[in-house]
Amino acid sequence: MLFGLKTELQKRLRSNGVLLRESLSNPELKQYSVIILDEAHERSLNTDILLGLMKRLIKHRASDLKVLITSATLDGLKVSNFFSGCPVLNIPGTIFPVEKFYSTDRPTNYIESSLRTAIDIHVKEAPGDVLIFMTGKDDIDKMVSKLEERIQNLEEGSCMDALVLPLHGSLPPEQQVRVFSPAPPNCRRFIVATNVAETSLTVDGVVFVVDCGYVKQRQYNPSTGMYSLDVVEISRVQADQRAGRAGRTRPGKCYRLYPSSIYQKEFLEATIPEIQRTSLAGSVLYLKSLNLPDIDILKFDFLDPPSRESLEDALRQLYLIDAIDESGQITDVGRLMAELPLDPSLSRTLIEANELGCLSQALTVAAVLSAEITLRQTRSKEMEGKRKRQQLPDGSGWGDHVQLLQIFESWDQADYDPRWCSDHDLQVRGMKFSKDVRNQLSQIIQKIAKGPTDLQARRGRKSDPDYRKLRRALCVGYGNQLAERMIHHNGYHTVGYRTQLVQVHPSSVLEGDEYGKLPVYVVYHELINTTRPFMRNVCGVEQTWVKPILKKLEKLNINKLSGGSSALTDSGPLEEKQPGSPTKAAAAKQSDVDSKIQAARERYLARKGKK
DNA sequence: CATCAGCGC
């Protein structure tokens, strides 16, 4: 059985995520003789966990298991070393050479610079489509309209026709597929894209690539618990991947809007893998649930280890939501949580909701949050002129989780009519996705829950008008993400082993009391640092529900949590403890990762500031 | 008062 091969069989094969889940019930994966990890260069969180697990597994099954790791760009030697010198096979691709051109300086404005480059290509070069890499939707929109304008202004008949197409993930599917139809005769296509075009989507016909050298990347800071979405420099691997997009049909050209010296000296060799940029609570819980003997999370052998700080952060979070006990052992609740393909906080919420009798509502909330549907704002004035957007439910003052529940319930009442979504300015795709996720979650939880309760989407409202049960379940599930209001204003500070000053995100529907005061305690779905630190998706909770969490916080002891028996906790830092052992590589310093990201970001900002 | 990538199935 093969996994994740890109063939028409893909649907019958297993994805990384599914293999992980399967490994949960059958850690030895005895039913498989060959396991293929495909697209390993993308270094997704699941790939990295699987790499570590495979390394363990082949020790036990050296005779009857083969592991094949395929990658477009991953450093073969590094992986070979990780797997104690396993053979590396190079399969030459049928890729055509791509000539690279560097600019002499970093442009102060890469949109303008991309624009000039694109026009230059159009006027001077032979036929062939142009792929332009930008960082986000705003840049793409700007680029598309300016490019169209400049092409219009070119002398009539001086060059071939042009078609400019945007391409990014939040584009409706019917617009995305436009890039797959070939250019009309005597017409050059310009595809202005985000990173989707770097790995996920392959656009045929591209001969020229324009690469601004930046990418938008989400990072998690384990010392603050905060996420941010930053524009950072790409890595050399990414730059080469982008260039390679020009050479799929014939020899191509890549215009890099940065000097070769920057590519050589400033760019990181490879992109920082996701495992070093995300919260590890889910992964740590998963590893704990495997029941592998002798497994010590802090010593787990990762290809690129996450920081110790990040692992400890995960342990603290898991403890606060009852997934592990104070000595770091997985609990019964934790085992149930690991069965659900959700963030630990949402899994915990579902389990609590089942106890409290509001499972159906919690399922909906979990599904909608997983789909990350975006509620577009009414700010566009032209819209208001044309047609008034229909009113969305408002969460009845309790906050965003309740609002998301109400939105889904309304859609359910409209018999899941896609027009209901567009009438309410909601992305049909996101809503459909949440419906699918909800169905899947229902099936899983019916298997694992004791005495399953109602799962119908519409029930539960009349019996609990204040959403008390749901909010209580959320309070338990988000015990790791609790905040307390300041006495005199509506700012909050997070409650936990680290305290941050934060505010409710302005888009929240949470309401104050008659004096305008917000609830004393709230739980939040995530902390996001944009212009300031914000709590996104907030739910008001009651003081009495918070007490058990505060108690747990008092008892929290990271030395015990990280598994008291471990040599790690007895004395000094790991790196000094066991030089030369496999653990020496473990738990890279978070500050190393941070400073890399920070440096890449600062270089971007410094350049942006110049313009 | 904000925004922001892609992935998932």
Coordinates of C-alpha atoms (C1' of nucleotides) in Angstrom, one line a residue:
Chain A
M1 CA 0.0 0.0 0.0
L2 CA 1.3 3.4 -0.9
F3 CA 0.6 6.8 0.6
G4 CA 0.0 10.1 -0.9
L5 CA 1.2 9.4 -4.4
K6 CA -0.1 11.9 -6.9
T7 CA -2.0 9.6 -9.1
E8 CA -5.6 9.1 -10.0
L9 CA -5.6 6.6 -7.2
Q10 CA -5.0 9.3 -4.7
K11 CA -8.4 9.2 -3.2
R12 CA -7.9 5.5 -2.3
L13 CA -4.6 6.1 -0.8
R14 CA -3.8 7.5 2.6
S15 CA -2.7 11.0 3.4
N16 CA -0.2 11.9 6.0
G17 CA -2.9 12.8 8.4
V18 CA -4.7 9.5 7.9
L19 CA -1.5 7.5 8.4
L20 CA -0.9 9.3 11.6
R21 CA -4.4 8.4 12.8
E22 CA -3.9 4.8 11.7
S23 CA -0.7 4.7 13.6
L24 CA -2.7 5.6 16.7
S25 CA -4.6 2.3 16.7
N26 CA -1.7 0.3 15.3
P27 CA 1.6 1.8 16.1
E28 CA 3.6 -0.9 14.3
L29 CA 1.7 -0.4 11.1
K30 CA 2.0 -4.1 10.5
Q31 CA -0.4 -4.1 7.6
Y32 CA 2.0 -2.2 5.4
S33 CA 5.2 -3.4 4.0
V34 CA 6.1 -0.1 2.2
I35 CA 5.4 3.4 3.3
I36 CA 6.0 6.3 1.1
L37 CA 6.3 9.8 2.4
D38 CA 5.6 12.0 -0.6
E39 CA 6.4 15.7 -1.0
A40 CA 8.6 15.6 2.0
H41 CA 10.3 18.8 1.0
E42 CA 7.2 20.7 2.0
R43 CA 8.0 19.8 5.6
S44 CA 4.5 19.9 6.9
L45 CA 3.9 19.3 10.6
N46 CA 2.6 15.8 9.8
T47 CA 5.5 14.9 7.6
D48 CA 8.0 15.8 10.3
I49 CA 6.2 13.8 12.9
L50 CA 6.0 10.8 10.6
L51 CA 9.7 11.1 9.8
G52 CA 10.4 10.8 13.5
L53 CA 8.0 7.9 13.9
M54 CA 9.4 6.1 10.8
K55 CA 12.9 6.3 12.3
R56 CA 11.7 4.5 15.4
L57 CA 9.6 2.1 13.4
I58 CA 12.3 0.8 11.2
K59 CA 14.4 -0.2 14.2
H60 CA 11.6 -2.6 15.2
R61 CA 10.8 -3.7 11.7
A62 CA 14.1 -3.6 10.0
S63 CA 13.5 -6.8 8.1
D64 CA 10.0 -6.3 6.7
L65 CA 9.4 -2.6 6.2
K66 CA 10.6 -0.2 3.5
V67 CA 10.3 3.5 3.9
L68 CA 10.5 5.6 0.8
I69 CA 10.8 9.4 1.1
T70 CA 10.3 11.4 -2.0
S71 CA 11.2 15.0 -2.3
A72 CA 11.7 17.6 -5.0
T73 CA 14.2 19.7 -3.2
L74 CA 14.9 18.3 0.3
D75 CA 18.5 17.9 1.1
G76 CA 19.0 14.1 0.5
L77 CA 22.2 13.9 2.5
K78 CA 20.5 15.4 5.6
V79 CA 17.7 12.8 5.5
S80 CA 20.1 10.0 4.8
N81 CA 22.1 11.0 7.8
F82 CA 18.9 11.1 9.9
F83 CA 18.1 7.6 8.8
S84 CA 21.6 6.3 9.6
G85 CA 23.0 6.6 6.1
C86 CA 20.2 5.1 4.0
P87 CA 20.7 5.2 0.3
V88 CA 19.7 8.2 -1.7
L89 CA 18.4 7.8 -5.2
N90 CA 18.5 10.7 -7.6
I91 CA 15.9 10.7 -10.3
P92 CA 16.7 13.3 -12.9
G93 CA 13.6 15.2 -13.8
T94 CA 12.6 16.3 -17.3
I95 CA 13.0 19.9 -16.3
F96 CA 14.5 22.3 -18.8
P97 CA 17.2 24.7 -17.9
V98 CA 16.2 28.1 -16.4
E99 CA 18.4 31.0 -16.9
K100 CA 18.5 33.3 -13.8
F101 CA 18.8 37.0 -13.9
Y102 CA 19.5 39.0 -10.7
S103 CA 18.8 42.7 -10.1
T104 CA 21.7 44.8 -9.0
D105 CA 19.9 46.1 -5.9
R106 CA 16.8 45.2 -3.9
P107 CA 14.0 47.4 -5.3
T108 CA 12.5 49.8 -2.9
N109 CA 9.1 48.9 -4.3
Y110 CA 8.8 45.4 -5.6
I111 CA 5.4 45.8 -7.2
E112 CA 6.7 48.6 -9.4
S113 CA 9.8 46.6 -10.1
S114 CA 7.8 43.5 -11.0
L115 CA 5.6 45.6 -13.2
R116 CA 8.5 46.9 -15.2
T117 CA 10.1 43.5 -15.5
A118 CA 6.8 42.0 -16.7
I119 CA 6.3 44.7 -19.4
D120 CA 9.9 44.3 -20.5
I121 CA 9.3 40.6 -21.0
H122 CA 6.1 41.3 -22.9
V123 CA 7.7 43.7 -25.3
K124 CA 11.0 42.0 -25.9
E125 CA 10.6 38.3 -25.3
A126 CA 9.3 35.4 -27.4
P127 CA 5.9 34.0 -26.7
G128 CA 5.4 32.2 -23.3
D129 CA 3.4 32.9 -20.2
V130 CA 4.7 34.9 -17.3
L131 CA 4.3 33.8 -13.6
I132 CA 4.8 36.6 -11.1
F133 CA 5.1 35.8 -7.4
M134 CA 3.7 38.2 -4.9
T135 CA 3.0 37.9 -1.2
G136 CA -0.7 38.4 -0.8
K137 CA -4.1 39.3 -2.2
D138 CA -3.6 43.1 -1.9
D139 CA -0.4 43.1 -3.8
I140 CA -1.9 40.8 -6.4
D141 CA -4.9 43.0 -7.0
K142 CA -2.7 46.1 -7.3
M143 CA -0.4 44.3 -9.6
V144 CA -3.2 43.0 -11.8
S145 CA -4.8 46.4 -12.4
K146 CA -1.5 48.2 -13.0
L147 CA -0.4 45.6 -15.4
E148 CA -3.6 45.8 -17.3
E149 CA -3.3 49.6 -17.5
R150 CA 0.3 49.6 -18.7
I151 CA -0.4 47.0 -21.3
Q152 CA -3.3 49.1 -22.6
N153 CA -0.9 52.0 -23.0
L154 CA 1.5 50.1 -25.1
E155 CA 1.5 51.0 -28.7
E156 CA -1.2 49.2 -30.7
G157 CA 0.2 46.2 -32.6
S158 CA 3.6 46.6 -31.0
C159 CA 3.3 43.2 -29.3
M160 CA 0.9 40.3 -28.8
D161 CA -2.3 40.4 -26.8
A162 CA -2.2 39.9 -23.1
L163 CA -4.4 38.3 -20.4
V164 CA -3.7 39.0 -16.7
L165 CA -5.0 36.5 -14.2
P166 CA -4.8 36.7 -10.4
L167 CA -4.2 33.4 -8.5
H168 CA -4.5 32.9 -4.7
G169 CA -6.1 30.6 -2.3
S170 CA -9.1 32.7 -1.4
L171 CA -10.2 33.2 -5.0
P172 CA -13.5 31.4 -5.8
P173 CA -12.8 28.0 -7.4
E174 CA -14.3 29.1 -10.8
Q175 CA -11.7 31.9 -11.0
Q176 CA -8.9 29.6 -9.9
V177 CA -9.4 27.1 -12.7
R178 CA -9.1 29.9 -15.3
V179 CA -5.3 29.5 -15.0
F180 CA -5.6 25.9 -16.3
S181 CA -7.0 26.9 -19.7
P182 CA -4.2 27.6 -22.1
A183 CA -3.6 31.1 -23.6
P184 CA -5.7 32.0 -26.7
P185 CA -3.7 32.2 -29.9
N186 CA -1.3 35.2 -30.1
C187 CA -1.9 36.0 -26.5
R188 CA 0.5 36.0 -23.5
R189 CA -0.8 35.2 -20.1
F190 CA 0.4 36.9 -16.9
I191 CA -0.4 35.0 -13.8
V192 CA 0.0 37.0 -10.7
A193 CA 0.1 34.5 -7.8
T194 CA 0.9 33.8 -4.2
N195 CA 2.8 30.8 -3.0
V196 CA 0.0 28.5 -4.3
A197 CA 1.8 28.5 -7.6
E198 CA 5.1 27.5 -5.9
T199 CA 4.0 24.0 -4.8
S200 CA 0.3 23.3 -4.8
L201 CA -0.7 24.4 -8.3
T202 CA 1.3 23.9 -11.5
V203 CA 0.5 26.3 -14.2
D204 CA 1.3 25.0 -17.7
G205 CA 2.8 27.2 -20.3
V206 CA 4.9 29.3 -18.0
V207 CA 8.3 30.3 -19.5
F208 CA 9.1 33.4 -17.5
V209 CA 9.1 33.8 -13.7
V210 CA 9.3 37.0 -11.8
D211 CA 10.3 36.5 -8.2
C212 CA 10.1 39.3 -5.6
G213 CA 11.9 37.2 -3.0
Y214 CA 9.3 37.5 -0.3
V215 CA 6.6 35.3 1.2
K216 CA 3.9 35.6 3.8
Q217 CA 4.4 33.2 6.7
R218 CA 2.6 32.4 9.8
Q219 CA 4.6 32.0 13.0
Y220 CA 3.9 31.0 16.5
N221 CA 5.8 32.4 19.4
P222 CA 5.8 29.8 22.2
S223 CA 6.9 32.3 24.8
T224 CA 3.9 34.5 24.3
G225 CA 1.4 32.1 22.8
M226 CA 0.9 34.5 20.0
Y227 CA 0.6 34.0 16.2
S228 CA 1.6 36.5 13.6
L229 CA 1.6 36.6 9.8
D230 CA 4.7 38.2 8.6
V231 CA 6.3 39.0 5.2
V232 CA 9.7 37.4 5.3
E233 CA 12.5 36.6 2.8
I234 CA 12.1 33.3 1.0
S235 CA 14.8 30.6 1.3
R236 CA 17.1 29.4 -1.4
V237 CA 15.1 26.3 -1.8
Q238 CA 12.0 28.4 -2.3
A239 CA 13.7 30.6 -4.8
D240 CA 14.9 27.6 -6.8
Q241 CA 11.4 26.1 -6.6
R242 CA 10.0 29.3 -8.0
A243 CA 12.6 29.5 -10.8
G244 CA 11.8 25.8 -11.7
R245 CA 8.3 26.8 -12.6
A246 CA 9.7 28.5 -15.7
G247 CA 11.2 25.3 -17.1
R248 CA 8.4 22.8 -17.3
T249 CA 7.7 23.0 -21.0
R250 CA 10.8 24.4 -22.4
P251 CA 13.9 26.4 -21.4
G252 CA 12.8 29.4 -19.4
K253 CA 14.0 32.5 -17.6
C254 CA 13.7 33.7 -14.1
Y255 CA 14.0 37.3 -13.0
R256 CA 15.0 37.6 -9.4
L257 CA 14.3 41.0 -8.0
Y258 CA 17.3 40.8 -5.6
P259 CA 21.1 40.6 -6.1
S260 CA 22.8 37.3 -6.3
S261 CA 24.8 38.2 -3.1
I262 CA 21.5 38.4 -1.2
Y263 CA 20.5 35.0 -2.5
Q264 CA 23.8 33.6 -1.4
K265 CA 24.3 35.3 1.9
E266 CA 21.0 36.4 3.3
F267 CA 18.5 33.8 2.3
L268 CA 18.3 30.8 4.6
E269 CA 19.2 27.5 2.9
A270 CA 15.7 26.1 3.5
T271 CA 12.4 27.4 4.8
I272 CA 12.0 27.0 8.6
P273 CA 9.9 23.8 8.9
E274 CA 6.3 24.2 10.2
I275 CA 7.2 22.2 13.3
Q276 CA 9.3 25.1 14.4
R277 CA 6.7 27.7 13.6
T278 CA 3.5 26.4 15.2
S279 CA 2.0 25.4 18.5
L280 CA 2.8 21.8 19.2
A281 CA 0.0 20.9 21.7
G282 CA -1.8 18.7 19.1
S283 CA 1.4 16.9 18.1
V284 CA 2.6 16.3 21.6
L285 CA -0.7 14.9 22.6
Y286 CA -0.7 12.7 19.6
L287 CA 2.8 11.3 20.4
K288 CA 1.8 10.8 24.0
S289 CA -1.3 8.8 22.9
L290 CA 0.8 6.4 20.9
N291 CA 1.8 4.6 24.1
L292 CA 5.3 4.0 22.7
P293 CA 7.5 2.6 25.4
D294 CA 10.5 4.8 26.3
I295 CA 9.1 7.8 24.5
D296 CA 10.2 11.1 26.0
I297 CA 8.7 14.0 24.1
L298 CA 11.6 16.3 24.9
K299 CA 14.1 13.7 23.5
F300 CA 12.0 12.7 20.5
D301 CA 14.2 12.4 17.5
F302 CA 13.0 15.0 15.0
L303 CA 14.7 15.8 11.7
D304 CA 14.7 19.4 12.8
P305 CA 13.8 19.5 16.5
P306 CA 11.4 22.2 17.7
S307 CA 12.7 24.3 20.6
R308 CA 12.5 23.0 24.1
E309 CA 10.4 26.1 24.9
S310 CA 7.9 25.1 22.3
L311 CA 7.6 21.6 23.7
E312 CA 7.2 22.8 27.2
D313 CA 4.6 25.2 26.1
A314 CA 2.7 22.3 24.6
L315 CA 2.9 20.3 27.8
R316 CA 1.6 23.2 29.8
Q317 CA -1.3 23.7 27.5
L318 CA -2.2 20.0 27.6
Y319 CA -2.1 20.0 31.3
L320 CA -4.5 22.9 31.6
I321 CA -7.1 21.1 29.5
D322 CA -6.8 17.8 31.4
A323 CA -5.1 15.9 28.5
I324 CA -2.1 15.1 30.7
D325 CA -1.8 14.9 34.4
E326 CA 0.7 16.9 36.5
S327 CA 3.4 14.3 36.0
G328 CA 3.0 14.5 32.2
Q329 CA 1.1 11.2 31.8
I330 CA -1.7 11.1 29.3
T331 CA -5.1 10.9 30.9
D332 CA -8.3 9.1 29.8
V333 CA -9.6 12.4 28.5
G334 CA -6.4 13.0 26.6
R335 CA -6.8 9.6 24.9
L336 CA -10.2 10.5 23.7
M337 CA -9.0 13.9 22.6
A338 CA -6.3 12.4 20.5
E339 CA -8.9 10.4 18.5
L340 CA -10.4 13.6 17.2
P341 CA -8.7 15.3 14.3
L342 CA -9.0 18.8 15.9
D343 CA -7.0 21.3 17.9
P344 CA -6.8 19.9 21.5
S345 CA -8.9 22.8 22.8
L346 CA -11.7 21.9 20.4
S347 CA -11.4 18.2 21.2
R348 CA -11.6 19.0 24.9
T349 CA -14.7 21.2 24.3
L350 CA -16.5 18.4 22.4
I351 CA -15.8 15.9 25.2
E352 CA -17.0 18.3 27.9
A353 CA -20.0 19.2 25.7
N354 CA -21.0 15.6 25.5
E355 CA -21.0 15.4 29.3
L356 CA -23.0 18.5 29.6
G357 CA -25.5 17.6 26.9
C358 CA -24.7 20.2 24.3
L359 CA -22.6 18.1 21.9
S360 CA -24.6 19.1 18.8
Q361 CA -23.8 22.8 19.3
A362 CA -20.2 22.1 20.2
L363 CA -19.8 20.0 17.0
T364 CA -21.0 22.9 15.0
V365 CA -18.6 25.4 16.7
A366 CA -15.7 23.0 16.2
A367 CA -16.5 22.5 12.6
V368 CA -17.0 26.1 11.7
L369 CA -13.8 27.2 13.5
S370 CA -11.8 24.5 11.7
A371 CA -13.1 25.9 8.4
E372 CA -11.9 29.4 9.3
I373 CA -14.8 31.0 7.5
T374 CA -14.3 34.7 7.1
L375 CA -17.1 37.0 7.8
R376 CA -16.6 39.8 5.4
Q377 CA -17.3 43.3 6.6
T378 CA -19.9 45.7 5.3
R379 CA -17.3 48.3 4.8
S380 CA -17.5 48.4 1.0
K381 CA -19.8 51.3 0.1
E382 CA -20.7 50.3 -3.4
M383 CA -22.1 47.1 -1.9
E384 CA -24.5 49.0 0.3
G385 CA -25.8 51.0 -2.6
K386 CA -26.5 47.9 -4.7
R387 CA -28.1 45.6 -2.2
K388 CA -28.2 45.7 1.6
R389 CA -26.4 42.7 3.0
Q390 CA -28.7 40.6 5.0
Q391 CA -28.2 40.7 8.7
L392 CA -26.1 37.9 10.3
P393 CA -26.9 36.6 13.8
D394 CA -24.9 38.4 16.4
G395 CA -24.0 35.8 19.0
S396 CA -26.6 37.3 21.4
G397 CA -23.9 39.2 23.1
W398 CA -22.0 36.1 24.2
G399 CA -19.3 36.3 21.6
D400 CA -18.0 34.9 18.4
H401 CA -18.3 31.2 19.1
V402 CA -22.0 31.6 19.7
Q403 CA -22.3 33.7 16.6
L404 CA -20.6 31.1 14.4
L405 CA -23.0 28.5 15.9
Q406 CA -26.0 30.7 15.0
I407 CA -24.8 31.3 11.5
F408 CA -24.5 27.6 10.8
E409 CA -27.9 27.0 12.4
S410 CA -29.4 29.6 10.2
W411 CA -27.8 28.1 7.1
D412 CA -29.1 24.7 8.3
Q413 CA -32.6 26.2 8.5
A414 CA -32.2 27.5 5.0
D415 CA -31.6 23.8 4.0
Y416 CA -27.9 24.5 3.3
D417 CA -28.8 26.7 0.3
P418 CA -25.6 28.1 -1.2
R419 CA -27.6 31.3 -2.1
W420 CA -28.1 31.9 1.6
C421 CA -24.3 32.1 1.9
S422 CA -23.9 34.5 -0.9
D423 CA -26.8 36.6 0.3
H424 CA -25.1 36.9 3.7
D425 CA -21.7 37.5 2.1
L426 CA -20.2 34.2 3.3
Q427 CA -17.8 32.1 1.3
V428 CA -19.8 29.1 0.1
R429 CA -16.7 27.0 0.0
G430 CA -15.9 27.6 3.7
M431 CA -19.4 26.9 4.8
K432 CA -19.6 23.7 2.8
F433 CA -16.3 22.7 4.3
S434 CA -17.6 23.2 7.8
K435 CA -20.6 21.1 7.0
D436 CA -18.4 18.3 5.8
V437 CA -16.2 18.6 8.9
R438 CA -19.2 18.5 11.1
N439 CA -20.4 15.3 9.5
Q440 CA -17.0 13.6 9.9
L441 CA -16.7 14.7 13.5
S442 CA -20.2 13.4 14.2
Q443 CA -19.2 10.0 12.9
I444 CA -16.0 9.9 14.9
I445 CA -17.6 11.0 18.1
Q446 CA -20.4 8.5 17.8
K447 CA -17.8 5.8 17.8
I448 CA -15.9 7.1 20.8
A449 CA -18.4 8.8 23.0
K450 CA -20.3 7.0 25.7
G451 CA -24.0 7.4 25.2
P452 CA -24.0 9.7 22.2
T453 CA -26.4 12.5 22.5
D454 CA -28.3 14.5 19.9
L455 CA -26.3 15.3 16.9
Q456 CA -28.8 17.3 14.9
A457 CA -27.6 20.7 14.0
R458 CA -30.8 22.5 15.0
R459 CA -31.5 21.3 18.4
G460 CA -30.6 22.6 21.8
R461 CA -31.4 26.3 21.5
K462 CA -34.7 26.5 23.4
S463 CA -33.5 24.5 26.3
D464 CA -30.5 26.8 26.9
P465 CA -31.2 30.3 25.8
D466 CA -28.0 31.7 27.4
Y467 CA -25.8 29.1 25.8
R468 CA -24.6 28.3 29.3
K469 CA -23.8 24.7 28.6
L470 CA -21.9 25.5 25.5
R471 CA -20.0 28.3 27.0
R472 CA -19.1 26.2 30.0
A473 CA -17.8 23.5 27.7
L474 CA -15.8 26.1 25.8
C475 CA -14.4 27.3 29.1
V476 CA -13.1 23.9 29.9
G477 CA -11.8 23.3 26.4
Y478 CA -10.0 26.6 26.3
G479 CA -8.7 26.5 29.8
N480 CA -5.3 27.2 28.3
Q481 CA -6.6 30.3 26.6
L482 CA -8.3 32.4 29.3
A483 CA -8.2 36.1 29.8
E484 CA -9.3 38.4 32.6
R485 CA -10.5 42.0 32.1
M486 CA -8.7 44.9 33.6
I487 CA -10.6 46.6 36.4
H488 CA -11.1 50.0 34.8
H489 CA -11.2 49.4 31.1
N490 CA -11.9 46.8 28.5
G491 CA -8.4 45.6 28.0
Y492 CA -7.5 42.1 29.1
H493 CA -4.5 40.2 30.3
T494 CA -4.1 36.5 29.5
V495 CA -4.3 34.2 32.5
G496 CA -1.6 31.5 32.6
Y497 CA 2.1 30.8 33.1
R498 CA 2.8 33.8 30.9
T499 CA 0.8 37.0 30.9
Q500 CA 0.2 39.2 28.0
L501 CA -1.8 42.4 27.6
V502 CA -4.3 41.9 24.9
Q503 CA -7.5 43.2 23.5
V504 CA -10.7 41.8 22.0
H505 CA -10.4 41.9 18.3
P506 CA -12.4 44.8 16.8
S507 CA -14.3 42.3 14.6
S508 CA -15.7 40.5 17.6
V509 CA -19.4 40.5 18.4
L510 CA -18.9 40.2 22.1
E511 CA -20.9 42.9 23.9
G512 CA -20.6 44.8 27.2
D513 CA -23.1 45.2 29.9
E514 CA -25.2 48.3 30.6
Y515 CA -22.1 50.2 31.5
G516 CA -20.3 49.0 28.4
K517 CA -18.1 46.7 30.4
L518 CA -17.1 43.4 28.7
P519 CA -17.2 40.1 30.7
V520 CA -14.6 39.7 33.5
Y521 CA -13.5 36.4 32.0
V522 CA -13.3 35.3 28.4
V523 CA -11.7 32.4 26.5
Y524 CA -10.3 33.0 23.1
H525 CA -9.5 30.8 20.1
E526 CA -6.2 32.4 19.3
L527 CA -3.9 35.3 20.0
I528 CA -2.9 37.2 16.9
N529 CA -0.4 40.0 16.7
T530 CA -1.3 42.4 13.9
T531 CA -1.2 46.1 14.7
R532 CA -1.5 45.0 18.3
P533 CA -2.0 41.8 20.2
F534 CA -5.6 40.7 19.8
M535 CA -7.8 37.8 20.9
R536 CA -9.6 36.5 18.0
N537 CA -12.9 34.6 18.5
V538 CA -13.8 35.3 22.0
C539 CA -16.5 33.9 24.3
G540 CA -17.7 35.2 27.7
V541 CA -17.4 32.8 30.6
E542 CA -18.4 32.8 34.2
Q543 CA -16.1 33.2 37.2
T544 CA -17.2 30.0 38.9
W545 CA -16.1 28.0 35.9
V546 CA -12.7 29.6 35.9
K547 CA -11.8 28.6 39.4
P548 CA -10.7 25.0 38.6
I549 CA -8.4 26.4 35.9
L550 CA -6.8 28.8 38.4
K551 CA -6.3 25.9 40.8
K552 CA -4.5 23.9 38.1
L553 CA -2.3 26.8 37.3
E554 CA -1.1 27.0 40.9
K555 CA -0.1 23.4 40.7
L556 CA 1.6 23.6 37.4
N557 CA 5.2 22.6 37.6
I558 CA 7.1 22.2 34.3
N559 CA 9.7 20.0 35.7
K560 CA 7.2 17.4 36.8
L561 CA 5.2 17.9 33.6
S562 CA 8.1 17.2 31.4
G563 CA 8.4 13.8 33.0
G564 CA 10.3 14.0 36.3
S565 CA 12.3 10.8 35.6
S566 CA 14.0 12.4 32.7
A567 CA 17.5 13.4 33.1
L568 CA 16.6 16.7 31.5
T569 CA 14.9 18.1 34.5
D570 CA 17.6 17.2 37.0
S571 CA 20.2 19.6 35.8
G572 CA 21.5 22.0 33.2
P573 CA 20.5 22.4 29.6
L574 CA 20.2 19.4 27.4
E575 CA 22.9 20.4 24.9
E576 CA 25.6 20.2 27.6
K577 CA 24.3 17.1 29.2
Q578 CA 24.8 14.6 26.5
P579 CA 27.2 15.8 23.8
G580 CA 27.5 13.4 20.9
S581 CA 24.3 11.5 21.7
P582 CA 21.3 11.6 19.4
T583 CA 19.7 14.0 21.8
K584 CA 22.3 16.7 21.3
A585 CA 20.4 17.9 18.3
A586 CA 17.1 17.9 20.2
A587 CA 15.3 21.0 21.2
A588 CA 17.0 23.7 19.2
K589 CA 17.0 27.0 20.9
Q590 CA 13.8 28.9 20.2
S591 CA 15.8 32.1 20.1
D592 CA 17.7 30.7 17.1
V593 CA 14.5 30.2 15.2
D594 CA 13.1 33.5 16.4
S595 CA 16.2 35.4 15.4
K596 CA 16.2 33.9 11.9
I597 CA 12.6 34.8 11.4
Q598 CA 13.1 38.2 12.9
A599 CA 16.1 39.0 10.8
A600 CA 14.3 38.0 7.6
R601 CA 11.4 40.2 8.6
E602 CA 13.6 43.1 9.5
R603 CA 15.3 43.0 6.2
Y604 CA 11.9 43.2 4.6
L605 CA 10.7 46.1 6.7
A606 CA 14.0 48.0 6.3
R607 CA 13.5 47.9 2.5
K608 CA 9.9 48.7 2.7
G609 CA 10.7 51.7 4.9
K610 CA 12.9 53.2 2.2
K611 CA 10.2 53.7 -0.3
Chain B
dC1 C1' -11.3 49.4 15.1
dA2 C1' -9.5 45.9 11.4
dT3 C1' -6.9 43.8 7.3
dC4 C1' -2.9 39.7 5.9
dA5 C1' -1.0 32.4 3.1
dG6 C1' -2.2 27.7 2.3
dC7 C1' -3.8 23.6 3.9
dG8 C1' -7.8 20.6 4.8
dC9 C1' -11.4 16.8 2.4

